[in-house]
Amino acid sequence: MNFSELFKQSRHLCKFSPNGQFVANAVQYKLVVRDCRNLQIINLFTCLDVIESMQWSPDSQLILCGMHKRSLIQVWSLNQSEWTCKIDEGSSGLQSVVFSPDSRHILSTAEFNLRVTVWSLINKSVSYLKFPKNIPKGIKSVTWSPSSQFLSIGSYDQMVRILNNMTWKPVARFLHSTSVDSEKVIVYKEIEKRPFVSKPLQPAPAVSSKFAVPSQYEVVQGQKISIPNITPDPEKPDPKLGTGTMLFSADGKYLATINDNMPKVIWIWSVQKLSLSVVLTQASPVKVIAWDPKTTRLALCTGNNKIYIWTPVGCMSVDVPCEAAFQVLCMEWQPQGDCIMLIGKDHMCICYFDQSMDESDKL
């Protein structure tokens, strides 16, 4: 694993292009576009105000920037630097903005969901959909499996229900229990300790930034494990309760979930066996989890200077060899899975994986 230098960014607005060739990030009112291979700047665009949202077009040729406070949208072209587009929502306000699948239309939602506007980048036509119907908030989270065979529904009762696309009836129910039998399930527990023990008055040996540090996970065996559980405050609105995070692996064999009132635990379920397979217990609450888009590899971060990786082979934690102040708060895989972007408060870096490694060497 190799890490790039740190680059400035703001508002965590850092995204790979869908084709995996470029990486864009916002720095206040500037949009920086780099070549993903060498991170050289290939485009630098200046917006009219601070960028608050950003999205690539599906064909990777355009980037839109939302300046919500001013109800403005600016669109930039990578291939035609002289081409520009500005969209003004005016007094309607700007709540959200996305590209259409054809990359040549933009859908903007006005404040309070009063209307959705469709802007054509081809003929400059404008269409309106007034008073879009809102989806009721009876379900915590929903996600499809890659094959669309299964629909996973996370609920406030701390359960996950797996529905098939033929009958729309549950084929499995996964419960986030307060205890796990480590004889039936593989349990990895993060232990916060230094990987090396030094003799008195001697410094710890240096660890090369090009190689993974020894794992700080321990496999818990032969006992029932109590899962750290937080009791939500009933006096507070929108309590952290229920299954708020669910992600299928790229091959659809695994489903990773996080129960909001068990923030330090990741549950990995086998879709083939319809049962719990692995539990990861972290020392700190999990910020983000992300599956490699090409292989069965799960990355996660907890707000410290580490990136954690799980594969069916095992688990490991790796220190990011940057300044001590850099803490990984979120992450995003490159679409081809060759690297992963690690995003901190004001900076970001990219971790490149050695493509010559086989599956057994990845840990």
CSV table of C-alpha atoms in Angstrom, one decimal:
chain,number,residue,atom,x,y,z
A,1,MET,CA,0.0,0.0,0.0
A,2,ASN,CA,1.3,3.4,-1.0
A,3,PHE,CA,0.0,6.8,0.2
A,4,SER,CA,0.1,10.1,-1.7
A,5,GLU,CA,0.9,13.4,-0.1
A,6,LEU,CA,-1.9,15.4,1.5
A,7,PHE,CA,-4.0,17.8,-0.6
A,8,LYS,CA,-6.3,20.6,0.6
A,9,GLN,CA,-10.0,20.1,0.3
A,10,SER,CA,-13.1,21.6,1.9
A,11,ARG,CA,-16.5,20.2,3.0
A,12,HIS,CA,-15.3,16.7,2.2
A,13,LEU,CA,-16.1,17.4,-1.4
A,14,CYS,CA,-13.7,14.9,-3.1
A,15,LYS,CA,-14.9,12.4,-5.8
A,16,PHE,CA,-13.5,10.1,-8.4
A,17,SER,CA,-14.9,10.3,-11.9
A,18,PRO,CA,-17.1,7.3,-12.8
A,19,ASN,CA,-14.5,6.1,-15.3
A,20,GLY,CA,-11.8,6.2,-12.6
A,21,GLN,CA,-9.5,8.4,-14.6
A,22,PHE,CA,-9.8,11.6,-12.6
A,23,VAL,CA,-10.3,12.9,-9.1
A,24,ALA,CA,-12.0,16.2,-8.3
A,25,ASN,CA,-12.0,18.2,-5.1
A,26,ALA,CA,-13.3,21.5,-3.9
A,27,VAL,CA,-11.2,24.1,-2.1
A,28,GLN,CA,-13.6,26.9,-1.1
A,29,TYR,CA,-14.7,28.4,-4.4
A,30,LYS,CA,-12.2,26.5,-6.6
A,31,LEU,CA,-12.7,23.1,-8.3
A,32,VAL,CA,-9.5,21.1,-8.8
A,33,VAL,CA,-9.4,18.2,-11.2
A,34,ARG,CA,-6.4,15.8,-11.1
A,35,ASP,CA,-5.2,12.8,-13.1
A,36,CYS,CA,-5.8,9.8,-10.9
A,37,ARG,CA,-2.6,8.1,-11.9
A,38,ASN,CA,-0.1,10.8,-11.0
A,39,LEU,CA,-2.3,13.4,-9.3
A,40,GLN,CA,-1.2,16.2,-11.6
A,41,ILE,CA,-3.7,19.0,-11.9
A,42,ILE,CA,-5.3,19.0,-15.4
A,43,ASN,CA,-8.1,21.5,-14.8
A,44,LEU,CA,-8.7,24.3,-12.3
A,45,PHE,CA,-12.1,26.0,-12.3
A,46,THR,CA,-13.2,29.0,-10.3
A,47,CYS,CA,-16.9,29.3,-9.2
A,48,LEU,CA,-18.9,32.3,-8.2
A,49,ASP,CA,-19.1,31.4,-4.5
A,50,VAL,CA,-18.0,28.7,-2.1
A,51,ILE,CA,-18.8,25.2,-3.4
A,52,GLU,CA,-21.3,23.4,-1.2
A,53,SER,CA,-22.0,20.3,-3.4
A,54,MET,CA,-20.3,18.6,-6.3
A,55,GLN,CA,-21.1,15.7,-8.7
A,56,TRP,CA,-19.6,14.1,-11.8
A,57,SER,CA,-21.8,13.4,-14.8
A,58,PRO,CA,-22.1,9.6,-15.5
A,59,ASP,CA,-20.0,9.9,-18.6
A,60,SER,CA,-17.2,11.7,-16.7
A,61,GLN,CA,-17.1,14.6,-19.1
A,62,LEU,CA,-18.9,17.2,-16.9
A,63,ILE,CA,-18.8,18.3,-13.2
A,64,LEU,CA,-21.5,20.4,-11.5
A,65,CYS,CA,-21.0,22.5,-8.5
A,66,GLY,CA,-23.9,23.7,-6.2
A,67,MET,CA,-23.7,27.0,-4.4
A,68,HIS,CA,-26.9,26.5,-2.4
A,69,LYS,CA,-26.8,29.8,-0.4
A,70,ARG,CA,-27.0,31.7,-3.7
A,71,SER,CA,-29.3,29.2,-5.4
A,72,LEU,CA,-26.6,28.8,-8.1
A,73,ILE,CA,-25.4,25.8,-10.1
A,74,GLN,CA,-22.3,25.9,-12.3
A,75,VAL,CA,-21.3,23.1,-14.8
A,76,TRP,CA,-17.8,22.6,-16.2
A,77,SER,CA,-16.5,20.6,-19.1
A,78,LEU,CA,-13.3,18.7,-19.0
A,79,ASN,CA,-13.0,18.4,-22.7
A,80,GLN,CA,-14.1,22.0,-23.6
A,81,SER,CA,-12.6,24.3,-21.1
A,82,GLU,CA,-14.2,27.3,-22.8
A,83,TRP,CA,-17.7,25.9,-22.4
A,84,THR,CA,-19.5,27.0,-19.2
A,85,CYS,CA,-23.1,26.8,-17.8
A,86,LYS,CA,-24.7,28.7,-15.0
A,87,ILE,CA,-28.2,27.9,-13.6
A,88,ASP,CA,-30.0,30.2,-11.2
A,89,GLU,CA,-32.9,28.9,-9.2
A,90,GLY,CA,-33.6,32.4,-7.9
A,91,SER,CA,-36.1,32.8,-5.1
A,92,SER,CA,-37.1,29.2,-5.2
A,93,GLY,CA,-33.9,28.2,-3.4
A,94,LEU,CA,-31.7,25.2,-4.0
A,95,GLN,CA,-32.0,22.1,-1.9
A,96,SER,CA,-30.3,19.5,-4.0
A,97,VAL,CA,-29.0,19.0,-7.5
A,98,VAL,CA,-28.1,15.8,-9.6
A,99,PHE,CA,-27.2,14.8,-13.1
A,100,SER,CA,-29.6,12.6,-15.1
A,101,PRO,CA,-28.3,9.2,-16.3
A,102,ASP,CA,-27.8,10.6,-19.8
A,103,SER,CA,-25.4,13.3,-18.4
A,104,ARG,CA,-27.1,16.0,-20.4
A,105,HIS,CA,-29.8,17.0,-18.1
A,106,ILE,CA,-29.7,18.4,-14.5
A,107,LEU,CA,-32.4,18.0,-11.9
A,108,SER,CA,-32.6,20.6,-9.2
A,109,THR,CA,-34.9,20.5,-6.2
A,110,ALA,CA,-36.2,23.7,-4.7
A,111,GLU,CA,-36.3,24.4,-1.0
A,112,PHE,CA,-39.0,22.6,0.9
A,113,ASN,CA,-39.4,20.2,-2.1
A,114,LEU,CA,-41.7,22.7,-3.7
A,115,ARG,CA,-40.7,21.6,-7.2
A,116,VAL,CA,-38.1,19.7,-9.3
A,117,THR,CA,-36.7,21.5,-12.3
A,118,VAL,CA,-35.2,19.6,-15.3
A,119,TRP,CA,-32.6,21.7,-17.1
A,120,SER,CA,-31.4,20.5,-20.6
A,121,LEU,CA,-27.8,21.1,-21.5
A,122,ILE,CA,-28.6,20.2,-25.1
A,123,ASN,CA,-31.3,22.7,-26.1
A,124,LYS,CA,-31.5,24.8,-22.9
A,125,SER,CA,-35.2,23.8,-22.3
A,126,VAL,CA,-36.6,23.8,-18.8
A,127,SER,CA,-39.3,21.6,-17.4
A,128,TYR,CA,-41.0,21.6,-14.0
A,129,LEU,CA,-42.4,19.0,-11.7
A,130,LYS,CA,-44.4,20.8,-9.0
A,131,PHE,CA,-45.0,19.5,-5.5
A,132,PRO,CA,-43.1,16.2,-5.7
A,133,LYS,CA,-44.5,13.5,-3.4
A,134,ASN,CA,-42.4,12.7,-0.4
A,135,ILE,CA,-41.6,9.2,0.8
A,136,PRO,CA,-42.9,8.6,4.3
A,137,LYS,CA,-40.2,8.0,7.0
A,138,GLY,CA,-41.4,4.6,8.1
A,139,ILE,CA,-38.1,2.8,7.1
A,140,LYS,CA,-34.6,3.6,8.3
A,141,SER,CA,-32.6,2.5,5.2
A,142,VAL,CA,-33.0,0.6,2.0
A,143,THR,CA,-30.4,-0.9,-0.5
A,144,TRP,CA,-30.5,-3.3,-3.4
A,145,SER,CA,-28.1,-6.2,-4.0
A,146,PRO,CA,-25.9,-5.8,-7.1
A,147,SER,CA,-28.0,-8.4,-9.0
A,148,SER,CA,-31.3,-6.8,-7.9
A,149,GLN,CA,-32.3,-10.2,-6.6
A,150,PHE,CA,-32.6,-9.0,-3.0
A,151,LEU,CA,-33.9,-5.8,-1.4
A,152,SER,CA,-32.5,-5.1,2.1
A,153,ILE,CA,-34.6,-3.0,4.4
A,154,GLY,CA,-33.2,-1.7,7.7
A,155,SER,CA,-35.7,-0.8,10.4
A,156,TYR,CA,-35.9,1.1,13.7
A,157,ASP,CA,-36.5,-2.2,15.4
A,158,GLN,CA,-32.8,-3.0,14.9
A,159,MET,CA,-33.6,-5.7,12.3
A,160,VAL,CA,-32.7,-6.2,8.6
A,161,ARG,CA,-35.2,-7.9,6.4
A,162,ILE,CA,-34.1,-9.4,3.1
A,163,LEU,CA,-36.8,-9.5,0.4
A,164,ASN,CA,-36.6,-11.3,-2.9
A,165,ASN,CA,-37.7,-9.6,-6.1
A,166,MET,CA,-40.1,-12.4,-7.1
A,167,THR,CA,-42.6,-12.5,-4.2
A,168,TRP,CA,-41.5,-9.4,-2.2
A,169,LYS,CA,-41.6,-11.5,0.9
A,170,PRO,CA,-38.8,-11.7,3.5
A,171,VAL,CA,-36.5,-14.6,2.9
A,172,ALA,CA,-34.4,-13.7,6.0
A,173,ARG,CA,-34.4,-11.5,9.1
A,174,PHE,CA,-31.2,-10.4,10.6
A,175,LEU,CA,-31.2,-9.2,14.2
A,176,HIS,CA,-28.4,-7.1,15.7
A,177,SER,CA,-28.2,-8.9,19.0
A,178,THR,CA,-26.5,-7.6,22.2
A,179,SER,CA,-24.4,-10.8,22.3
A,180,VAL,CA,-22.6,-13.0,19.7
A,181,ASP,CA,-21.4,-16.6,20.0
A,182,SER,CA,-17.8,-16.5,18.9
A,183,GLU,CA,-17.9,-20.3,18.3
A,184,LYS,CA,-20.4,-19.8,15.5
A,185,VAL,CA,-19.3,-16.4,14.2
A,186,ILE,CA,-15.8,-15.0,13.5
A,187,VAL,CA,-15.3,-12.0,15.9
A,188,TYR,CA,-12.5,-9.5,15.3
A,189,LYS,CA,-11.8,-7.1,18.2
A,190,GLU,CA,-9.6,-4.0,17.7
A,191,ILE,CA,-7.0,-3.8,20.5
A,192,GLU,CA,-5.4,-0.3,20.9
A,193,LYS,CA,-1.8,-1.2,21.5
A,194,ARG,CA,1.4,-0.5,19.7
A,195,PRO,CA,2.5,-3.2,17.3
A,196,PHE,CA,6.1,-3.1,18.6
A,197,VAL,CA,7.4,-3.2,22.2
A,198,SER,CA,10.6,-1.2,22.7
A,199,LYS,CA,13.3,-1.7,25.3
A,200,PRO,CA,13.6,1.1,27.9
A,201,LEU,CA,15.1,4.4,26.5
A,202,GLN,CA,15.1,2.9,23.0
A,203,PRO,CA,12.8,4.2,20.2
A,204,ALA,CA,10.3,1.9,18.5
A,205,PRO,CA,11.5,0.7,15.1
A,206,ALA,CA,10.2,2.6,12.1
A,207,VAL,CA,7.6,1.2,9.9
A,208,SER,CA,7.8,1.7,6.1
A,209,SER,CA,4.9,3.6,4.7
A,210,LYS,CA,4.9,1.2,1.7
A,211,PHE,CA,3.8,-1.8,3.8
A,212,ALA,CA,0.9,-2.5,6.1
A,213,VAL,CA,1.6,-2.3,9.8
A,214,PRO,CA,0.9,-5.5,11.8
A,215,SER,CA,-2.7,-6.0,12.5
A,216,GLN,CA,-4.1,-4.7,15.8
A,217,TYR,CA,-7.1,-7.1,15.6
A,218,GLU,CA,-7.5,-10.1,17.9
A,219,VAL,CA,-9.8,-13.0,17.0
A,220,VAL,CA,-12.0,-13.8,19.9
A,221,GLN,CA,-12.7,-17.5,20.3
A,222,GLY,CA,-14.6,-19.8,22.6
A,223,GLN,CA,-16.8,-17.3,24.4
A,224,LYS,CA,-20.0,-15.3,24.1
A,225,ILE,CA,-19.2,-11.7,23.2
A,226,SER,CA,-21.2,-8.8,24.6
A,227,ILE,CA,-21.8,-6.1,22.0
A,228,PRO,CA,-21.3,-2.5,23.1
A,229,ASN,CA,-24.8,-0.9,23.1
A,230,ILE,CA,-25.8,2.7,23.6
A,231,THR,CA,-29.3,3.4,25.1
A,232,PRO,CA,-30.7,6.4,23.1
A,233,ASP,CA,-32.0,9.4,25.0
A,234,PRO,CA,-35.8,9.4,24.6
A,235,GLU,CA,-35.9,13.1,25.3
A,236,LYS,CA,-33.9,13.9,22.2
A,237,PRO,CA,-35.5,14.0,18.7
A,238,ASP,CA,-34.5,11.5,16.1
A,239,PRO,CA,-32.7,9.1,18.5
A,240,LYS,CA,-29.8,7.0,17.1
A,241,LEU,CA,-31.7,3.8,16.9
A,242,GLY,CA,-32.1,1.1,14.2
A,243,THR,CA,-30.2,-0.1,11.1
A,244,GLY,CA,-29.0,3.1,9.4
A,245,THR,CA,-26.2,1.7,7.3
A,246,MET,CA,-26.3,-1.3,4.8
A,247,LEU,CA,-24.0,-2.1,1.9
A,248,PHE,CA,-23.8,-5.1,-0.3
A,249,SER,CA,-20.4,-6.3,-1.5
A,250,ALA,CA,-19.7,-6.0,-5.2
A,251,ASP,CA,-20.2,-9.7,-5.8
A,252,GLY,CA,-23.4,-9.7,-3.7
A,253,LYS,CA,-22.1,-12.4,-1.3
A,254,TYR,CA,-22.0,-10.2,1.8
A,255,LEU,CA,-24.1,-7.5,3.4
A,256,ALA,CA,-22.4,-5.2,5.9
A,257,THR,CA,-24.6,-3.3,8.4
A,258,ILE,CA,-24.2,-0.9,11.2
A,259,ASN,CA,-26.9,-0.6,13.9
A,260,ASP,CA,-27.0,3.1,15.0
A,261,ASN,CA,-27.1,2.3,18.7
A,262,MET,CA,-24.1,-0.1,18.3
A,263,PRO,CA,-21.8,2.4,16.6
A,264,LYS,CA,-18.5,0.5,17.2
A,265,VAL,CA,-19.7,-2.7,15.6
A,266,ILE,CA,-19.8,-3.8,11.9
A,267,TRP,CA,-21.9,-6.9,11.1
A,268,ILE,CA,-21.1,-8.9,8.0
A,269,TRP,CA,-23.8,-11.3,6.9
A,270,SER,CA,-23.5,-14.1,4.4
A,271,VAL,CA,-26.1,-13.6,1.7
A,272,GLN,CA,-25.6,-17.2,0.4
A,273,LYS,CA,-26.1,-18.7,3.8
A,274,LEU,CA,-28.5,-16.0,5.0
A,275,SER,CA,-26.7,-15.9,8.4
A,276,LEU,CA,-24.2,-13.8,10.3
A,277,SER,CA,-20.6,-14.5,9.2
A,278,VAL,CA,-18.3,-11.9,10.8
A,279,VAL,CA,-18.4,-9.2,13.5
A,280,LEU,CA,-15.9,-6.4,13.8
A,281,THR,CA,-15.8,-4.5,17.1
A,282,GLN,CA,-13.8,-1.3,16.9
A,283,ALA,CA,-12.3,0.8,19.7
A,284,SER,CA,-14.2,3.9,18.4
A,285,PRO,CA,-17.5,4.5,16.6
A,286,VAL,CA,-17.3,3.8,12.9
A,287,LYS,CA,-17.6,6.8,10.6
A,288,VAL,CA,-17.8,5.2,7.2
A,289,ILE,CA,-17.7,1.8,5.6
A,290,ALA,CA,-17.1,1.2,1.8
A,291,TRP,CA,-16.8,-2.0,-0.3
A,292,ASP,CA,-14.2,-2.3,-3.0
A,293,PRO,CA,-16.2,-2.1,-6.2
A,294,LYS,CA,-14.3,-5.0,-7.8
A,295,THR,CA,-13.3,-7.4,-5.1
A,296,THR,CA,-14.6,-8.6,-1.8
A,297,ARG,CA,-12.8,-6.1,0.4
A,298,LEU,CA,-14.4,-3.8,3.0
A,299,ALA,CA,-12.7,-0.5,4.1
A,300,LEU,CA,-13.7,1.5,7.2
A,301,CYS,CA,-12.6,4.4,9.2
A,302,THR,CA,-13.2,5.6,12.8
A,303,GLY,CA,-11.9,9.1,12.8
A,304,ASN,CA,-8.3,8.4,13.7
A,305,ASN,CA,-5.2,8.1,11.5
A,306,LYS,CA,-5.9,4.6,10.4
A,307,ILE,CA,-7.7,2.7,7.6
A,308,TYR,CA,-9.1,-0.7,8.4
A,309,ILE,CA,-9.5,-3.4,5.8
A,310,TRP,CA,-11.5,-6.7,6.0
A,311,THR,CA,-11.5,-9.5,3.4
A,312,PRO,CA,-12.7,-13.1,3.8
A,313,VAL,CA,-9.0,-13.9,4.5
A,314,GLY,CA,-8.7,-11.7,7.6
A,315,CYS,CA,-8.6,-8.2,9.0
A,316,MET,CA,-5.9,-5.5,9.4
A,317,SER,CA,-5.4,-1.9,10.4
A,318,VAL,CA,-2.9,0.4,8.7
A,319,ASP,CA,-1.6,3.8,9.9
A,320,VAL,CA,-1.8,6.5,7.3
A,321,PRO,CA,1.8,7.9,7.1
A,322,CYS,CA,0.8,11.6,7.1
A,323,GLU,CA,0.9,14.3,9.7
A,324,ALA,CA,-0.5,13.4,13.1
A,325,ALA,CA,-3.3,15.9,12.7
A,326,PHE,CA,-4.7,14.0,9.7
A,327,GLN,CA,-7.7,11.9,10.8
A,328,VAL,CA,-9.7,9.8,8.3
A,329,LEU,CA,-13.4,10.9,8.5
A,330,CYS,CA,-14.7,9.4,5.3
A,331,MET,CA,-13.5,7.6,2.2
A,332,GLU,CA,-14.3,6.7,-1.4
A,333,TRP,CA,-13.1,3.9,-3.6
A,334,GLN,CA,-11.9,4.5,-7.2
A,335,PRO,CA,-14.5,2.7,-9.4
A,336,GLN,CA,-11.8,0.2,-10.6
A,337,GLY,CA,-10.8,-0.5,-7.0
A,338,ASP,CA,-7.1,0.4,-7.7
A,339,CYS,CA,-7.0,2.9,-4.9
A,340,ILE,CA,-9.1,4.6,-2.2
A,341,MET,CA,-9.4,8.2,-1.3
A,342,LEU,CA,-9.1,9.1,2.4
A,343,ILE,CA,-10.7,12.3,3.5
A,344,GLY,CA,-10.0,14.3,6.6
A,345,LYS,CA,-11.3,17.6,7.9
A,346,ASP,CA,-9.4,19.9,5.6
A,347,HIS,CA,-7.1,17.5,3.6
A,348,MET,CA,-7.3,14.3,1.6
A,349,CYS,CA,-4.9,11.7,0.3
A,350,ILE,CA,-5.1,8.6,-1.9
A,351,CYS,CA,-4.0,5.1,-0.9
A,352,TYR,CA,-2.9,2.9,-3.8
A,353,PHE,CA,-3.0,-0.9,-3.6
A,354,ASP,CA,-0.3,-3.1,-5.1
A,355,GLN,CA,-2.1,-4.8,-8.0
A,356,SER,CA,0.5,-7.5,-8.2
A,357,MET,CA,-0.7,-9.0,-4.9
A,358,ASP,CA,-3.0,-12.0,-4.9
A,359,GLU,CA,-5.8,-12.4,-2.5
A,360,SER,CA,-3.8,-14.1,0.2
A,361,ASP,CA,-1.2,-11.3,0.2
A,362,LYS,CA,-3.7,-8.5,0.6
A,363,LEU,CA,-3.5,-8.9,4.3
